[in-house]
Amino acid sequence: MLRAISHLPAHHGRGAPLDTITLAHDERRLRRKLLTCAGGTEVMVDFPSTVTLDHDGALELDNGRVIAIVAAPELLYAIHASSTAHLVRLAWHIGNRHTSAQLEEGRILIKRDHVLKTMLEGLGAAVADVTEPFFAEHGAYHSHGDTGHALLAR
């Protein structure tokens, strides 16, 4: 079995990958895990501390090859507001519920949750179903995997 010895940032330039692994947001945050890639390659990840794997980054293997990392499309809500101040208010309500969010200039992305959708629509938000990779950042005070305790700007 191959072992990952490090993680490489996006656009690392280390050449063609041996294989590719597609991971959801919470799966890209890891310390120790056995991964099975699209082509069947098994890779053991055992880093000294938790890392967040970048979309278009890679795992560097003990044989010098790399495994490409792709962010998986996820079922999300795109939340739009009537103004910047309204969007900030919506972000506060999302954060108050300890929900991971991807904050952008004109929208917020969260994982689909019908209770949150109802709350946000009640606050005047326009909420649309989207399917795309999710890049919510992990909280500054958490070194473990995604527990829904993050709300940071992307």
PDB file of C-alpha atoms in Angstrom:
ATOM      1  CA  MET A   1       0.000   0.000   0.000  1.00  0.00           C
ATOM      2  CA  LEU A   2       1.224   3.480  -0.846  1.00  0.00           C
ATOM      3  CA  ARG A   3       1.681   6.111   1.860  1.00  0.00           C
ATOM      4  CA  ALA A   4       1.167   9.853   1.534  1.00  0.00           C
ATOM      5  CA  ILE A   5       4.186  11.687   2.927  1.00  0.00           C
ATOM      6  CA  SER A   6       2.937  15.257   2.396  1.00  0.00           C
ATOM      7  CA  HIS A   7       0.211  17.330   0.843  1.00  0.00           C
ATOM      8  CA  LEU A   8       0.917  19.732  -1.991  1.00  0.00           C
ATOM      9  CA  PRO A   9      -0.965  23.008  -2.596  1.00  0.00           C
ATOM     10  CA  ALA A  10      -3.172  23.723  -5.586  1.00  0.00           C
ATOM     11  CA  HIS A  11      -1.349  24.040  -8.909  1.00  0.00           C
ATOM     12  CA  HIS A  12       1.777  22.407  -7.463  1.00  0.00           C
ATOM     13  CA  GLY A  13       3.277  21.631 -10.880  1.00  0.00           C
ATOM     14  CA  ARG A  14       4.561  18.159  -9.939  1.00  0.00           C
ATOM     15  CA  GLY A  15       3.457  16.482 -13.162  1.00  0.00           C
ATOM     16  CA  ALA A  16       0.847  13.913 -14.131  1.00  0.00           C
ATOM     17  CA  PRO A  17      -0.857  12.181 -11.216  1.00  0.00           C
ATOM     18  CA  LEU A  18      -0.801   8.434 -10.619  1.00  0.00           C
ATOM     19  CA  ASP A  19      -4.509   8.598  -9.786  1.00  0.00           C
ATOM     20  CA  THR A  20      -7.214  11.043  -8.643  1.00  0.00           C
ATOM     21  CA  ILE A  21      -9.352  11.245  -5.534  1.00  0.00           C
ATOM     22  CA  THR A  22     -12.557  13.263  -5.337  1.00  0.00           C
ATOM     23  CA  LEU A  23     -13.488  14.370  -1.822  1.00  0.00           C
ATOM     24  CA  ALA A  24     -16.294  16.398  -0.270  1.00  0.00           C
ATOM     25  CA  HIS A  25     -15.572  19.418   1.941  1.00  0.00           C
ATOM     26  CA  ASP A  26     -15.509  17.509   5.223  1.00  0.00           C
ATOM     27  CA  GLU A  27     -13.494  14.647   3.672  1.00  0.00           C
ATOM     28  CA  ARG A  28     -10.719  17.048   2.584  1.00  0.00           C
ATOM     29  CA  ARG A  29      -9.972  17.789   6.262  1.00  0.00           C
ATOM     30  CA  LEU A  30      -8.072  14.801   7.646  1.00  0.00           C
ATOM     31  CA  ARG A  31      -5.122  13.492   9.611  1.00  0.00           C
ATOM     32  CA  ARG A  32      -5.240   9.710   9.293  1.00  0.00           C
ATOM     33  CA  LYS A  33      -7.321   7.808   6.773  1.00  0.00           C
ATOM     34  CA  LEU A  34      -7.159   5.089   4.140  1.00  0.00           C
ATOM     35  CA  LEU A  35      -8.239   6.562   0.803  1.00  0.00           C
ATOM     36  CA  THR A  36      -9.288   4.679  -2.322  1.00  0.00           C
ATOM     37  CA  CYS A  37      -8.779   6.662  -5.507  1.00  0.00           C
ATOM     38  CA  ALA A  38     -10.875   6.665  -8.694  1.00  0.00           C
ATOM     39  CA  GLY A  39      -8.553   4.139 -10.372  1.00  0.00           C
ATOM     40  CA  GLY A  40      -8.457   1.855  -7.331  1.00  0.00           C
ATOM     41  CA  THR A  41      -5.131   3.017  -5.884  1.00  0.00           C
ATOM     42  CA  GLU A  42      -5.151   2.773  -2.089  1.00  0.00           C
ATOM     43  CA  VAL A  43      -3.251   5.426  -0.165  1.00  0.00           C
ATOM     44  CA  MET A  44      -2.668   5.609   3.575  1.00  0.00           C
ATOM     45  CA  VAL A  45      -2.636   9.165   4.911  1.00  0.00           C
ATOM     46  CA  ASP A  46      -1.030   9.492   8.344  1.00  0.00           C
ATOM     47  CA  PHE A  47       0.070  13.091   8.939  1.00  0.00           C
ATOM     48  CA  PRO A  48       1.343  14.412  12.291  1.00  0.00           C
ATOM     49  CA  SER A  49      -1.543  16.895  12.444  1.00  0.00           C
ATOM     50  CA  THR A  50      -4.830  17.588  10.683  1.00  0.00           C
ATOM     51  CA  VAL A  51      -4.581  19.199   7.248  1.00  0.00           C
ATOM     52  CA  THR A  52      -7.040  20.567   4.730  1.00  0.00           C
ATOM     53  CA  LEU A  53      -6.382  19.245   1.236  1.00  0.00           C
ATOM     54  CA  ASP A  54      -6.635  21.856  -1.529  1.00  0.00           C
ATOM     55  CA  HIS A  55      -8.789  21.408  -4.627  1.00  0.00           C
ATOM     56  CA  ASP A  56      -6.295  20.876  -7.481  1.00  0.00           C
ATOM     57  CA  GLY A  57      -3.655  20.029  -4.865  1.00  0.00           C
ATOM     58  CA  ALA A  58      -2.115  16.610  -4.416  1.00  0.00           C
ATOM     59  CA  LEU A  59      -0.905  13.991  -2.018  1.00  0.00           C
ATOM     60  CA  GLU A  60       2.809  13.301  -2.445  1.00  0.00           C
ATOM     61  CA  LEU A  61       3.477   9.577  -2.150  1.00  0.00           C
ATOM     62  CA  ASP A  62       6.436   7.686  -0.716  1.00  0.00           C
ATOM     63  CA  ASN A  63       7.327   6.547  -4.260  1.00  0.00           C
ATOM     64  CA  GLY A  64       7.601  10.153  -5.542  1.00  0.00           C
ATOM     65  CA  ARG A  65       4.320  10.116  -7.490  1.00  0.00           C
ATOM     66  CA  VAL A  66       1.288  12.253  -6.692  1.00  0.00           C
ATOM     67  CA  ILE A  67      -2.441  11.697  -6.281  1.00  0.00           C
ATOM     68  CA  ALA A  68      -4.564  14.586  -7.612  1.00  0.00           C
ATOM     69  CA  ILE A  69      -7.216  16.000  -5.270  1.00  0.00           C
ATOM     70  CA  VAL A  70     -10.557  17.176  -6.650  1.00  0.00           C
ATOM     71  CA  ALA A  71     -13.293  18.870  -4.637  1.00  0.00           C
ATOM     72  CA  ALA A  72     -16.533  16.926  -5.089  1.00  0.00           C
ATOM     73  CA  PRO A  73     -19.716  18.698  -6.154  1.00  0.00           C
ATOM     74  CA  GLU A  74     -22.101  18.915  -3.171  1.00  0.00           C
ATOM     75  CA  LEU A  75     -25.779  19.701  -2.669  1.00  0.00           C
ATOM     76  CA  LEU A  76     -25.817  23.276  -1.381  1.00  0.00           C
ATOM     77  CA  TYR A  77     -27.986  26.345  -0.961  1.00  0.00           C
ATOM     78  CA  ALA A  78     -26.867  29.606  -2.545  1.00  0.00           C
ATOM     79  CA  ILE A  79     -28.178  32.419  -0.355  1.00  0.00           C
ATOM     80  CA  HIS A  80     -28.637  35.906  -1.773  1.00  0.00           C
ATOM     81  CA  ALA A  81     -29.680  39.058   0.051  1.00  0.00           C
ATOM     82  CA  SER A  82     -31.153  42.432  -0.848  1.00  0.00           C
ATOM     83  CA  SER A  83     -28.042  44.337   0.304  1.00  0.00           C
ATOM     84  CA  THR A  84     -24.620  43.859   1.832  1.00  0.00           C
ATOM     85  CA  ALA A  85     -26.004  44.654   5.276  1.00  0.00           C
ATOM     86  CA  HIS A  86     -28.738  42.042   4.769  1.00  0.00           C
ATOM     87  CA  LEU A  87     -26.132  39.457   3.705  1.00  0.00           C
ATOM     88  CA  VAL A  88     -24.103  40.193   6.856  1.00  0.00           C
ATOM     89  CA  ARG A  89     -27.248  39.722   8.974  1.00  0.00           C
ATOM     90  CA  LEU A  90     -27.944  36.401   7.270  1.00  0.00           C
ATOM     91  CA  ALA A  91     -24.324  35.336   7.877  1.00  0.00           C
ATOM     92  CA  TRP A  92     -24.766  36.140  11.564  1.00  0.00           C
ATOM     93  CA  HIS A  93     -27.857  33.911  11.779  1.00  0.00           C
ATOM     94  CA  ILE A  94     -26.054  31.077   9.976  1.00  0.00           C
ATOM     95  CA  GLY A  95     -23.041  31.385  12.277  1.00  0.00           C
ATOM     96  CA  ASN A  96     -25.296  31.529  15.327  1.00  0.00           C
ATOM     97  CA  ARG A  97     -26.457  28.027  14.325  1.00  0.00           C
ATOM     98  CA  HIS A  98     -22.840  26.791  14.068  1.00  0.00           C
ATOM     99  CA  THR A  99     -23.273  25.997  10.384  1.00  0.00           C
ATOM    100  CA  SER A 100     -20.282  25.818   8.055  1.00  0.00           C
ATOM    101  CA  ALA A 101     -20.523  28.432   5.336  1.00  0.00           C
ATOM    102  CA  GLN A 102     -18.641  29.667   2.324  1.00  0.00           C
ATOM    103  CA  LEU A 103     -18.859  33.457   2.289  1.00  0.00           C
ATOM    104  CA  GLU A 104     -18.517  35.296  -0.992  1.00  0.00           C
ATOM    105  CA  GLU A 105     -19.032  38.903  -1.997  1.00  0.00           C
ATOM    106  CA  GLY A 106     -22.601  38.408  -3.212  1.00  0.00           C
ATOM    107  CA  ARG A 107     -23.729  35.133  -1.700  1.00  0.00           C
ATOM    108  CA  ILE A 108     -23.329  32.561   1.041  1.00  0.00           C
ATOM    109  CA  LEU A 109     -23.167  28.819   0.402  1.00  0.00           C
ATOM    110  CA  ILE A 110     -24.258  26.248   2.992  1.00  0.00           C
ATOM    111  CA  LYS A 111     -25.076  22.561   2.870  1.00  0.00           C
ATOM    112  CA  ARG A 112     -28.756  21.910   2.250  1.00  0.00           C
ATOM    113  CA  ASP A 113     -30.903  21.877   5.375  1.00  0.00           C
ATOM    114  CA  HIS A 114     -34.621  22.531   5.015  1.00  0.00           C
ATOM    115  CA  VAL A 115     -34.884  24.050   8.521  1.00  0.00           C
ATOM    116  CA  LEU A 116     -32.180  26.621   7.720  1.00  0.00           C
ATOM    117  CA  LYS A 117     -33.780  27.309   4.343  1.00  0.00           C
ATOM    118  CA  THR A 118     -37.105  28.104   6.013  1.00  0.00           C
ATOM    119  CA  MET A 119     -35.376  30.372   8.556  1.00  0.00           C
ATOM    120  CA  LEU A 120     -33.392  32.222   5.874  1.00  0.00           C
ATOM    121  CA  GLU A 121     -36.427  32.726   3.635  1.00  0.00           C
ATOM    122  CA  GLY A 122     -38.274  34.055   6.688  1.00  0.00           C
ATOM    123  CA  LEU A 123     -35.456  36.594   7.036  1.00  0.00           C
ATOM    124  CA  GLY A 124     -35.986  37.717   3.426  1.00  0.00           C
ATOM    125  CA  ALA A 125     -33.205  35.712   1.742  1.00  0.00           C
ATOM    126  CA  ALA A 126     -33.470  34.247  -1.729  1.00  0.00           C
ATOM    127  CA  VAL A 127     -32.348  30.604  -1.398  1.00  0.00           C
ATOM    128  CA  ALA A 128     -31.557  28.483  -4.462  1.00  0.00           C
ATOM    129  CA  ASP A 129     -30.465  24.860  -4.813  1.00  0.00           C
ATOM    130  CA  VAL A 130     -27.002  24.545  -6.375  1.00  0.00           C
ATOM    131  CA  THR A 131     -24.587  21.671  -6.862  1.00  0.00           C
ATOM    132  CA  GLU A 132     -20.940  22.676  -6.767  1.00  0.00           C
ATOM    133  CA  PRO A 133     -17.766  22.157  -4.725  1.00  0.00           C
ATOM    134  CA  PHE A 134     -17.957  23.551  -1.176  1.00  0.00           C
ATOM    135  CA  PHE A 135     -15.068  25.564   0.255  1.00  0.00           C
ATOM    136  CA  ALA A 136     -16.187  26.571   3.732  1.00  0.00           C
ATOM    137  CA  GLU A 137     -13.161  27.221   5.890  1.00  0.00           C
ATOM    138  CA  HIS A 138     -12.635  25.482   9.165  1.00  0.00           C
ATOM    139  CA  GLY A 139     -12.824  27.440  12.393  1.00  0.00           C
ATOM    140  CA  ALA A 140      -9.663  29.011  13.754  1.00  0.00           C
ATOM    141  CA  TYR A 141      -9.997  27.237  17.102  1.00  0.00           C
ATOM    142  CA  HIS A 142     -10.652  23.726  15.806  1.00  0.00           C
ATOM    143  CA  SER A 143      -7.969  21.286  14.773  1.00  0.00           C
ATOM    144  CA  HIS A 144     -10.371  18.383  14.207  1.00  0.00           C
ATOM    145  CA  GLY A 145     -12.615  17.668  11.241  1.00  0.00           C
ATOM    146  CA  ASP A 146     -15.650  19.685  10.239  1.00  0.00           C
ATOM    147  CA  THR A 147     -18.093  19.766  13.123  1.00  0.00           C
ATOM    148  CA  GLY A 148     -20.195  22.633  11.857  1.00  0.00           C
ATOM    149  CA  HIS A 149     -18.371  25.180  14.025  1.00  0.00           C
ATOM    150  CA  ALA A 150     -16.964  27.363  11.252  1.00  0.00           C
ATOM    151  CA  LEU A 151     -18.020  30.566   9.560  1.00  0.00           C
ATOM    152  CA  LEU A 152     -15.102  32.283   7.909  1.00  0.00           C
ATOM    153  CA  ALA A 153     -14.705  34.281   4.705  1.00  0.00           C
ATOM    154  CA  ARG A 154     -13.346  32.548   1.649  1.00  0.00           C
TER     155      ARG A 154
END
